[in-house]
Tab-separated table of C-alpha atoms in Angstrom:
chain	number	residue	atom	x	y	z
A	15	MET	CA	-191.706	-44.522	25.804
A	16	LYS	CA	-190.710	-43.047	28.872
A	17	THR	CA	-186.949	-41.299	29.114
A	18	ASP	CA	-185.975	-38.390	31.754
A	19	ARG	CA	-184.943	-36.472	28.695
A	20	LYS	CA	-186.349	-35.455	25.461
A	21	ILE	CA	-186.662	-37.795	22.727
A	22	LEU	CA	-184.729	-38.470	19.935
A	23	MET	CA	-185.884	-40.967	16.957
A	24	PRO	CA	-183.419	-40.995	14.103
A	25	TYR	CA	-184.953	-43.217	10.878
A	26	ILE	CA	-183.076	-45.100	8.525
A	27	THR	CA	-184.205	-47.159	5.769
A	28	GLY	CA	-184.066	-50.626	6.070
A	29	GLY	CA	-181.439	-51.923	2.818
A	30	ILE	CA	-180.729	-48.406	1.815
A	31	ASN	CA	-176.706	-50.226	1.403
A	32	PRO	CA	-174.917	-53.759	2.193
A	33	GLN	CA	-174.435	-52.163	5.650
A	34	TRP	CA	-177.221	-50.279	6.878
A	35	THR	CA	-177.447	-52.125	10.250
A	36	GLU	CA	-174.237	-50.408	11.394
A	37	TYR	CA	-175.692	-47.434	11.385
A	38	LEU	CA	-177.966	-48.344	14.198
A	39	PRO	CA	-175.508	-48.575	17.174
A	40	ALA	CA	-174.066	-45.320	15.353
A	41	LEU	CA	-177.414	-43.385	16.014
A	42	VAL	CA	-177.152	-45.077	19.838
A	43	GLU	CA	-174.249	-43.721	20.288
A	44	ALA	CA	-174.928	-40.011	19.032
A	45	GLY	CA	-177.896	-40.095	21.497
A	46	ALA	CA	-181.025	-41.762	20.021
A	47	ASP	CA	-183.725	-43.299	22.354
A	48	ALA	CA	-185.224	-45.194	19.863
A	49	ILE	CA	-184.889	-46.053	16.050
A	50	GLU	CA	-187.343	-45.611	13.403
A	51	VAL	CA	-186.652	-48.611	10.740
A	52	GLY	CA	-188.471	-48.373	7.760
A	53	ILE	CA	-189.313	-50.910	5.291
A	54	PRO	CA	-189.334	-49.558	1.560
A	55	PHE	CA	-192.626	-49.281	0.061
A	56	SER	CA	-193.012	-49.202	-3.743
A	57	ASP	CA	-195.583	-46.513	-3.211
A	58	PRO	CA	-195.074	-44.720	-0.234
A	59	THR	CA	-197.888	-42.497	0.157
A	60	LEU	CA	-197.138	-39.712	2.592
A	61	ASP	CA	-193.323	-40.186	1.873
A	62	GLY	CA	-191.607	-37.312	0.527
A	63	VAL	CA	-189.202	-37.005	-2.443
A	64	THR	CA	-186.335	-37.850	-0.338
A	65	ILE	CA	-187.492	-40.967	1.290
A	66	GLN	CA	-189.093	-42.134	-1.864
A	67	GLU	CA	-185.712	-42.042	-3.448
A	68	ALA	CA	-184.011	-43.984	-0.627
A	69	SER	CA	-186.791	-46.626	-0.965
A	70	ASN	CA	-186.454	-47.090	-4.880
A	71	VAL	CA	-182.489	-47.743	-3.692
A	72	ALA	CA	-183.298	-49.867	-1.254
A	73	LEU	CA	-185.571	-52.332	-3.141
A	74	ALA	CA	-183.043	-51.881	-6.899
A	75	ASN	CA	-180.785	-53.438	-3.972
A	76	GLY	CA	-183.341	-56.643	-3.673
A	77	THR	CA	-184.491	-55.443	-0.418
A	78	THR	CA	-187.498	-57.551	1.190
A	79	PRO	CA	-189.278	-57.295	4.056
A	80	ARG	CA	-188.039	-60.465	5.316
A	81	SER	CA	-184.397	-59.310	4.346
A	82	VAL	CA	-184.827	-56.181	6.729
A	83	LEU	CA	-185.923	-58.399	9.158
A	84	ASN	CA	-183.774	-60.977	8.952
A	85	ALA	CA	-181.105	-57.917	9.604
A	86	LEU	CA	-182.743	-56.703	12.405
A	87	SER	CA	-182.924	-59.923	14.141
A	88	GLU	CA	-178.593	-59.708	13.777
A	89	THR	CA	-178.456	-56.245	15.286
A	90	THR	CA	-178.867	-55.599	18.568
A	91	VAL	CA	-178.690	-52.336	20.096
A	92	ASP	CA	-180.159	-51.255	23.768
A	93	VAL	CA	-182.882	-48.667	22.767
A	94	PRO	CA	-186.090	-49.854	21.347
A	95	VAL	CA	-186.610	-50.151	16.906
A	96	ILE	CA	-189.585	-49.249	15.550
A	97	VAL	CA	-190.807	-50.310	12.105
A	98	SER	CA	-192.939	-48.255	9.941
A	99	THR	CA	-194.205	-49.423	7.086
A	100	TYR	CA	-197.743	-49.180	4.730
A	101	ALA	CA	-201.408	-50.911	6.054
A	102	ASN	CA	-201.335	-53.506	2.748
A	103	LEU	CA	-198.257	-55.435	4.535
A	104	ALA	CA	-198.871	-54.748	8.130
A	105	VAL	CA	-202.270	-55.989	7.887
A	106	ARG	CA	-200.773	-59.131	6.060
A	107	LYS	CA	-201.094	-62.259	8.613
A	108	GLY	CA	-197.992	-62.743	10.561
A	109	PHE	CA	-196.564	-60.037	10.019
A	110	CYS	CA	-196.553	-58.822	13.760
A	111	ALA	CA	-195.034	-62.074	14.959
A	112	GLU	CA	-192.619	-61.688	12.487
A	113	LEU	CA	-191.492	-57.907	13.966
A	114	LYS	CA	-191.483	-59.837	17.562
A	115	GLU	CA	-189.380	-62.360	16.355
A	116	ALA	CA	-187.096	-59.983	15.045
A	117	GLY	CA	-186.406	-58.182	18.381
A	118	VAL	CA	-189.259	-55.292	17.305
A	119	ASP	CA	-190.469	-53.582	19.708
A	120	GLY	CA	-193.714	-51.811	18.009
A	121	LEU	CA	-195.362	-50.413	14.541
A	122	ILE	CA	-195.958	-47.143	13.025
A	123	VAL	CA	-198.775	-47.470	10.122
A	124	PRO	CA	-199.204	-43.965	8.700
A	125	ASP	CA	-202.152	-45.345	6.149
A	126	LEU	CA	-203.688	-47.495	8.779
A	127	PRO	CA	-207.855	-45.613	9.326
A	128	LEU	CA	-208.751	-45.743	12.648
A	129	GLU	CA	-211.455	-48.276	12.061
A	130	GLU	CA	-208.899	-50.693	10.938
A	131	VAL	CA	-206.791	-50.950	14.090
A	132	PRO	CA	-208.242	-53.815	16.042
A	133	ALA	CA	-206.681	-55.818	12.823
A	134	ILE	CA	-203.260	-55.697	15.037
A	135	GLU	CA	-203.370	-53.742	18.069
A	136	GLU	CA	-203.346	-56.811	19.801
A	137	GLU	CA	-200.507	-58.505	18.568
A	138	ILE	CA	-197.948	-55.566	18.688
A	139	ASP	CA	-197.442	-51.809	20.252
A	140	LEU	CA	-198.744	-49.501	17.462
A	141	ALA	CA	-198.093	-45.955	17.256
A	142	LEU	CA	-200.606	-43.951	16.078
A	143	LEU	CA	-200.466	-40.596	14.040
A	144	VAL	CA	-202.200	-37.505	14.554
A	145	SER	CA	-202.131	-34.626	11.738
A	146	PRO	CA	-202.817	-30.893	12.428
A	147	ALA	CA	-206.425	-31.228	10.181
A	148	THR	CA	-207.508	-34.280	12.907
A	149	ARG	CA	-210.367	-32.905	14.574
A	150	THR	CA	-210.017	-32.892	18.393
A	151	ASP	CA	-212.623	-35.958	19.285
A	152	ARG	CA	-210.811	-37.958	16.633
A	153	ALA	CA	-207.052	-36.901	17.714
A	154	GLN	CA	-208.306	-37.803	21.701
A	155	GLU	CA	-209.464	-41.377	20.680
A	156	ILE	CA	-206.118	-42.118	18.609
A	157	ALA	CA	-203.910	-40.875	21.474
A	158	ALA	CA	-206.090	-43.200	23.452
A	159	ARG	CA	-205.179	-46.126	21.057
A	160	SER	CA	-201.640	-45.455	20.753
A	161	ARG	CA	-199.443	-47.451	22.609
A	162	GLY	CA	-195.432	-46.536	23.274
A	163	PHE	CA	-196.007	-42.861	21.623
A	164	VAL	CA	-198.163	-40.728	19.574
A	165	TYR	CA	-196.743	-39.628	16.591
A	166	ALA	CA	-197.798	-35.640	16.072
A	167	VAL	CA	-197.142	-35.165	12.326
A	168	SER	CA	-196.024	-31.166	11.908
A	169	SER	CA	-197.711	-30.367	8.640
A	170	MET	CA	-200.490	-31.295	6.250
A	171	SER	CA	-197.706	-32.582	4.140
A	172	THR	CA	-195.550	-35.557	3.077
A	173	THR	CA	-191.973	-35.838	4.845
A	174	GLY	CA	-188.940	-34.040	3.793
A	175	GLU	CA	-186.592	-31.366	4.497
A	176	ARG	CA	-187.858	-28.008	5.569
A	177	ASP	CA	-186.438	-24.533	6.708
A	178	HIS	CA	-188.510	-24.073	9.112
A	179	LEU	CA	-190.811	-26.146	11.504
A	180	PRO	CA	-195.083	-25.297	11.102
A	181	ALA	CA	-196.598	-23.006	13.521
A	182	SER	CA	-199.310	-26.289	13.277
A	183	ALA	CA	-196.940	-28.610	14.796
A	184	ILE	CA	-196.905	-26.337	18.119
A	185	ASP	CA	-200.312	-26.085	18.175
A	186	LEU	CA	-201.259	-30.263	17.432
A	187	ALA	CA	-198.437	-31.189	19.814
A	188	THR	CA	-199.970	-28.653	22.397
A	189	ARG	CA	-203.213	-30.844	21.711
A	190	LEU	CA	-201.917	-33.888	22.277
A	191	LYS	CA	-200.185	-32.839	25.573
A	192	ASN	CA	-203.744	-32.167	27.135
A	193	ALA	CA	-205.281	-35.338	25.865
A	194	THR	CA	-202.649	-37.974	26.764
A	195	ASP	CA	-200.117	-39.382	29.238
A	196	LEU	CA	-197.806	-40.983	26.241
A	197	PRO	CA	-194.922	-39.079	25.220
A	198	VAL	CA	-196.143	-36.740	22.647
A	199	LEU	CA	-193.322	-37.480	19.474
A	200	VAL	CA	-193.288	-34.376	16.554
A	201	GLY	CA	-192.049	-35.584	13.160
A	202	PHE	CA	-192.373	-34.642	9.424
A	203	GLY	CA	-189.629	-32.074	8.802
A	204	ILE	CA	-187.229	-31.427	11.679
A	205	SER	CA	-184.188	-31.186	9.784
A	206	ARG	CA	-182.654	-28.522	11.428
A	207	PRO	CA	-181.509	-28.805	15.919
A	208	GLU	CA	-183.229	-25.219	15.775
A	209	HIS	CA	-186.216	-27.092	14.405
A	210	ALA	CA	-185.949	-30.125	17.554
A	211	THR	CA	-185.451	-26.949	19.924
A	212	GLU	CA	-188.131	-25.748	19.102
A	213	ALA	CA	-191.041	-28.962	18.966
A	214	ALA	CA	-189.488	-29.715	22.195
A	215	ARG	CA	-190.672	-27.120	24.187
A	216	VAL	CA	-193.869	-28.516	23.665
A	217	ALA	CA	-194.082	-31.859	22.742
A	218	ASP	CA	-191.554	-35.060	24.283
A	219	GLY	CA	-189.108	-35.302	21.583
A	220	VAL	CA	-188.615	-35.043	18.192
A	221	ILE	CA	-188.196	-38.011	14.896
A	222	VAL	CA	-185.686	-37.253	12.367
A	223	GLY	CA	-186.157	-39.359	9.031
A	224	ALA	CA	-185.262	-37.201	5.578
A	225	ALA	CA	-182.429	-35.633	7.002
A	226	ILE	CA	-180.379	-38.154	7.834
A	227	MET	CA	-181.483	-40.120	4.525
A	228	ARG	CA	-180.468	-37.284	2.849
A	229	ARG	CA	-176.992	-37.530	4.192
A	230	VAL	CA	-177.226	-41.276	3.706
A	231	LEU	CA	-178.042	-40.895	-0.246
A	232	ASP	CA	-175.115	-38.670	-0.389
A	233	GLY	CA	-172.998	-41.105	0.777
A	234	ALA	CA	-172.986	-40.631	4.345
A	235	GLY	CA	-171.389	-43.277	6.794
A	236	PRO	CA	-172.611	-44.257	10.543
A	237	ALA	CA	-170.140	-41.657	11.884
A	238	GLU	CA	-171.173	-39.068	9.427
A	239	VAL	CA	-174.749	-39.315	10.256
A	240	GLY	CA	-173.292	-39.837	13.764
A	241	GLU	CA	-172.054	-36.553	13.870
A	242	TYR	CA	-175.400	-35.165	12.505
A	243	VAL	CA	-177.393	-36.721	14.854
A	244	ALA	CA	-175.580	-35.891	18.215
A	245	THR	CA	-176.157	-31.823	16.826
A	246	MET	CA	-180.172	-32.955	17.566
A	247	ARG	CA	-179.385	-34.383	20.258
A	248	ALA	CA	-177.533	-31.513	21.951
A	249	ALA	CA	-180.342	-29.559	21.027
A	250	LEU	CA	-183.066	-31.301	22.493
A	251	ASP	CA	-180.929	-31.329	25.677
């Protein structure tokens, strides 16, 4: 994933409401360079309260992995779509083929250990996560195995909105930039334009999730969410 500008990847929980795919073109219009679509999961170990709530709402709506992929197969946007889910679904036989059939460009699996990456890395581009606690040698190995981009986790915590960007985010992005030629994207807690600006001084871009889903859960439609994402685009530019 390469662009001539800082990368903005907003996140949306698949199935959050019946019109959820309408958010995708609005995100692109607002300046997204790629979109992360989360498949709702009943026990999301790395997701904070907001995305947990979004997953619960989606599951209560009857959302399934198949329904998310069916909806994506019927939706066309001119940026990469990256699906995120958890390992017990990702390693299911045939799942990666289903992703490709739906037009998905890559996969994020936050709880997939590096040692289990071979089970699926030949089937789809797998973007791997590195945390501030990851040893330098292991971070280098993760970066070498990642495809598309490397996901820099800003802090040792779950996803969620924050008041400030932790110093650990900048430290980790700096380490990863010295370890890989892939884009390094900072996620977990990117909530305000100033967070995006600060992260992008070192990193190649940001991933914005909980702040978007809080707005969706509070009733914001595609246009309103697009207005918020546009502020992040302006900050990165």
